[in-house]
PDB file of C-alpha atoms in Angstrom:
ATOM      1  CA  GLN O 173      -0.038  -0.218  -0.042  1.00 79.00           C
ATOM      2  CA  VAL O 174       0.827   3.542  -0.680  1.00 85.00           C
ATOM      3  CA  GLN O 175      -0.390   6.645   1.058  1.00 92.00           C
ATOM      4  CA  LEU O 176       0.125   9.961  -0.709  1.00 95.00           C
ATOM      5  CA  VAL O 177      -0.426  13.595   1.073  1.00 96.00           C
ATOM      6  CA  GLU O 178       0.196  16.540  -1.319  1.00 97.00           C
ATOM      7  CA  SER O 179       0.989  20.132   0.015  1.00 97.00           C
ATOM      8  CA  GLY O 180       2.174  23.400  -1.551  1.00 97.00           C
ATOM      9  CA  GLY O 181      -1.065  24.551  -3.344  1.00 97.00           C
ATOM     10  CA  GLY O 182      -2.318  27.826  -3.143  1.00 97.00           C
ATOM     11  CA  LEU O 183      -2.951  31.500  -4.762  1.00 98.00           C
ATOM     12  CA  VAL O 184      -0.496  32.591  -6.560  1.00 98.00           C
ATOM     13  CA  GLN O 185      -0.687  35.599  -9.538  1.00 98.00           C
ATOM     14  CA  ALA O 186       0.364  35.038 -12.947  1.00 98.00           C
ATOM     15  CA  GLY O 187       4.569  34.904 -13.744  1.00 98.00           C
ATOM     16  CA  GLY O 188       5.070  33.578  -9.970  1.00 98.00           C
ATOM     17  CA  SER O 189       6.131  30.150  -8.661  1.00 98.00           C
ATOM     18  CA  LEU O 190       5.042  27.272  -6.395  1.00 98.00           C
ATOM     19  CA  ARG O 191       6.430  24.351  -4.901  1.00 98.00           C
ATOM     20  CA  LEU O 192       4.156  21.321  -4.347  1.00 98.00           C
ATOM     21  CA  SER O 193       5.038  18.296  -2.301  1.00 98.00           C
ATOM     22  CA  CYS O 194       4.032  14.960  -2.074  1.00 97.00           C
ATOM     23  CA  ALA O 195       4.760  12.991   1.362  1.00 95.00           C
ATOM     24  CA  ALA O 196       4.335   9.183   0.665  1.00 92.00           C
ATOM     25  CA  SER O 197       4.018   6.336   3.174  1.00 88.00           C
ATOM     26  CA  ALA O 198       5.536   3.387   1.204  1.00 72.00           C
ATOM     27  CA  ARG O 199       8.267   0.549   1.755  1.00 74.00           C
ATOM     28  CA  GLY O 200      10.732   0.810  -0.944  1.00 70.00           C
ATOM     29  CA  PHE O 201       9.766   4.189  -2.062  1.00 71.00           C
ATOM     30  CA  SER O 202      12.638   4.421  -4.688  1.00 70.00           C
ATOM     31  CA  ASN O 203      10.711   1.631  -6.405  1.00 78.00           C
ATOM     32  CA  VAL O 204       7.954   3.510  -7.451  1.00 84.00           C
ATOM     33  CA  PHE O 205       6.861   5.512 -10.234  1.00 90.00           C
ATOM     34  CA  MET O 206       5.948   8.846  -9.476  1.00 93.00           C
ATOM     35  CA  GLY O 207       3.868  11.390 -11.317  1.00 96.00           C
ATOM     36  CA  TRP O 208       2.094  14.633 -10.865  1.00 98.00           C
ATOM     37  CA  PHE O 209      -1.519  14.907 -12.697  1.00 98.00           C
ATOM     38  CA  ARG O 210      -3.999  18.005 -12.659  1.00 98.00           C
ATOM     39  CA  GLN O 211      -7.580  18.325 -13.082  1.00 98.00           C
ATOM     40  CA  ALA O 212      -9.537  21.822 -14.135  1.00 97.00           C
ATOM     41  CA  PRO O 213     -13.517  22.175 -13.484  1.00 93.00           C
ATOM     42  CA  GLY O 214     -15.002  20.407 -16.154  1.00 95.00           C
ATOM     43  CA  LYS O 215     -11.766  18.716 -17.687  1.00 97.00           C
ATOM     44  CA  GLU O 216     -10.350  15.330 -17.167  1.00 97.00           C
ATOM     45  CA  ARG O 217      -7.465  14.750 -15.309  1.00 98.00           C
ATOM     46  CA  GLU O 218      -4.283  15.286 -17.205  1.00 98.00           C
ATOM     47  CA  PHE O 219      -0.475  13.942 -16.917  1.00 98.00           C
ATOM     48  CA  VAL O 220       1.882  16.990 -15.625  1.00 98.00           C
ATOM     49  CA  ALA O 221       4.927  15.148 -15.152  1.00 98.00           C
ATOM     50  CA  GLY O 222       6.457  11.977 -14.117  1.00 97.00           C
ATOM     51  CA  ILE O 223       9.717  10.447 -12.426  1.00 94.00           C
ATOM     52  CA  GLY O 224      11.616   7.100 -12.608  1.00 89.00           C
ATOM     53  CA  TRP O 225      12.735   5.217  -9.682  1.00 81.00           C
ATOM     54  CA  PHE O 226      15.976   7.147  -9.076  1.00 78.00           C
ATOM     55  CA  GLY O 227      14.886  10.291 -10.594  1.00 75.00           C
ATOM     56  CA  GLY O 228      17.374  10.094 -13.386  1.00 79.00           C
ATOM     57  CA  ARG O 229      14.539  10.138 -16.066  1.00 90.00           C
ATOM     58  CA  THR O 230      11.455  12.279 -16.118  1.00 94.00           C
ATOM     59  CA  SER O 231       8.997  13.277 -18.257  1.00 96.00           C
ATOM     60  CA  TYR O 232       6.657  16.271 -18.935  1.00 98.00           C
ATOM     61  CA  ALA O 233       3.572  17.445 -20.800  1.00 98.00           C
ATOM     62  CA  ASP O 234       4.052  19.710 -23.256  1.00 98.00           C
ATOM     63  CA  SER O 235       2.231  22.719 -21.988  1.00 98.00           C
ATOM     64  CA  VAL O 236       4.674  22.659 -18.807  1.00 98.00           C
ATOM     65  CA  LYS O 237       8.091  21.796 -20.554  1.00 98.00           C
ATOM     66  CA  GLY O 238      10.710  24.289 -19.198  1.00 97.00           C
ATOM     67  CA  ARG O 239       8.546  25.574 -16.422  1.00 98.00           C
ATOM     68  CA  PHE O 240       7.966  22.988 -14.110  1.00 98.00           C
ATOM     69  CA  THR O 241      10.626  20.359 -12.378  1.00 98.00           C
ATOM     70  CA  ILE O 242       9.849  17.174 -11.007  1.00 97.00           C
ATOM     71  CA  SER O 243      12.460  15.881  -8.908  1.00 95.00           C
ATOM     72  CA  ARG O 244      11.929  13.261  -5.543  1.00 93.00           C
ATOM     73  CA  ASP O 245      14.220  12.812  -2.525  1.00 91.00           C
ATOM     74  CA  ASN O 246      14.015   8.865  -1.745  1.00 84.00           C
ATOM     75  CA  ALA O 247      15.735   8.991   1.583  1.00 85.00           C
ATOM     76  CA  GLY O 248      12.607  11.246   2.508  1.00 84.00           C
ATOM     77  CA  ASN O 249      10.141   9.817   0.940  1.00 89.00           C
ATOM     78  CA  THR O 250       8.809  12.771  -0.528  1.00 93.00           C
ATOM     79  CA  LEU O 251       7.993  14.094  -4.410  1.00 95.00           C
ATOM     80  CA  TYR O 252       8.234  17.816  -5.486  1.00 97.00           C
ATOM     81  CA  LEU O 253       6.886  19.909  -8.297  1.00 98.00           C
ATOM     82  CA  GLN O 254       8.565  23.224  -8.489  1.00 98.00           C
ATOM     83  CA  MET O 255       6.115  25.730 -10.726  1.00 98.00           C
ATOM     84  CA  ASN O 256       7.537  28.509 -12.138  1.00 98.00           C
ATOM     85  CA  SER O 257       6.255  31.245 -14.797  1.00 98.00           C
ATOM     86  CA  LEU O 258       2.642  30.023 -13.387  1.00 98.00           C
ATOM     87  CA  LYS O 259      -0.155  30.987 -15.948  1.00 98.00           C
ATOM     88  CA  PRO O 260      -3.874  31.533 -15.222  1.00 97.00           C
ATOM     89  CA  GLU O 261      -4.134  28.121 -17.262  1.00 97.00           C
ATOM     90  CA  ASP O 262      -2.089  26.083 -15.145  1.00 98.00           C
ATOM     91  CA  THR O 263      -5.312  26.624 -12.240  1.00 98.00           C
ATOM     92  CA  ALA O 264      -6.116  22.813 -11.248  1.00 98.00           C
ATOM     93  CA  VAL O 265      -5.947  20.818  -8.605  1.00 98.00           C
ATOM     94  CA  TYR O 266      -2.889  19.060  -8.480  1.00 98.00           C
ATOM     95  CA  TYR O 267      -2.693  15.235  -7.766  1.00 98.00           C
ATOM     96  CA  CYS O 268       0.621  13.119  -6.933  1.00 97.00           C
ATOM     97  CA  ALA O 269       0.280   9.676  -8.124  1.00 96.00           C
ATOM     98  CA  ALA O 270       2.390   6.068  -7.721  1.00 94.00           C
ATOM     99  CA  ARG O 271       2.988   2.677  -9.243  1.00 91.00           C
ATOM    100  CA  THR O 272       5.007   0.354  -8.131  1.00 86.00           C
ATOM    101  CA  GLY O 273       6.661  -2.205 -10.669  1.00 80.00           C
ATOM    102  CA  PHE O 274       9.060  -1.491 -13.088  1.00 79.00           C
ATOM    103  CA  VAL O 275       7.891  -0.094 -16.771  1.00 80.00           C
ATOM    104  CA  ASN O 276      10.433   0.573 -19.515  1.00 83.00           C
ATOM    105  CA  VAL O 277       8.288   4.152 -19.952  1.00 88.00           C
ATOM    106  CA  ILE O 278       7.291   6.751 -17.919  1.00 91.00           C
ATOM    107  CA  PRO O 279       3.475   6.680 -17.235  1.00 93.00           C
ATOM    108  CA  THR O 280       1.418   9.333 -18.164  1.00 95.00           C
ATOM    109  CA  THR O 281      -2.149   8.070 -18.113  1.00 95.00           C
ATOM    110  CA  THR O 282      -4.400   7.770 -14.929  1.00 96.00           C
ATOM    111  CA  LYS O 283      -4.986   4.292 -15.169  1.00 95.00           C
ATOM    112  CA  GLN O 284      -1.362   3.430 -15.203  1.00 94.00           C
ATOM    113  CA  TYR O 285      -1.308   4.550 -11.574  1.00 94.00           C
ATOM    114  CA  SER O 286      -2.813   2.546  -8.588  1.00 93.00           C
ATOM    115  CA  TYR O 287      -2.517   5.277  -5.813  1.00 94.00           C
ATOM    116  CA  TRP O 288      -3.318   8.813  -5.312  1.00 97.00           C
ATOM    117  CA  GLY O 289      -3.130  11.692  -3.290  1.00 97.00           C
ATOM    118  CA  GLN O 290      -6.492  13.881  -2.281  1.00 97.00           C
ATOM    119  CA  GLY O 291      -5.080  16.741  -4.113  1.00 97.00           C
ATOM    120  CA  THR O 292      -3.968  20.026  -3.507  1.00 98.00           C
ATOM    121  CA  GLN O 293      -5.793  23.414  -5.170  1.00 98.00           C
ATOM    122  CA  VAL O 294      -3.601  25.870  -6.967  1.00 98.00           C
ATOM    123  CA  THR O 295      -4.728  28.883  -8.436  1.00 98.00           C
ATOM    124  CA  VAL O 296      -3.470  31.117 -10.856  1.00 98.00           C
ATOM    125  CA  SER O 297      -4.450  35.250 -11.091  1.00 97.00           C
ATOM    126  CA  SER O 298      -4.038  37.068 -13.957  1.00 94.00           C
TER     127      SER O 298
END
């Protein structure tokens, strides 16, 4: 079982920054693929970023490339998402996700993740 708790969301002006954190309670955290997704009102949940077991591989949605950075601290069982140059269209509930088991490609769909946090709201004002 993997339990995930996100934090760090809030209200920020366009152009600002936020850092989201996801605390994971899991044995063998380093062997867990992790990802961030987001869901805006009336829209489907979409992939934002993913990271491999030891952080060497990352993947980003085109909409956030160059602005967001995903990272993980395996010693502290924590996942991060640094969000810079935020835009109003980044407004959404952000979810941390996890899956166990190795895959060759970082998962980018909701069906590929088994565990989810409760979400944290990010609001970017124009």
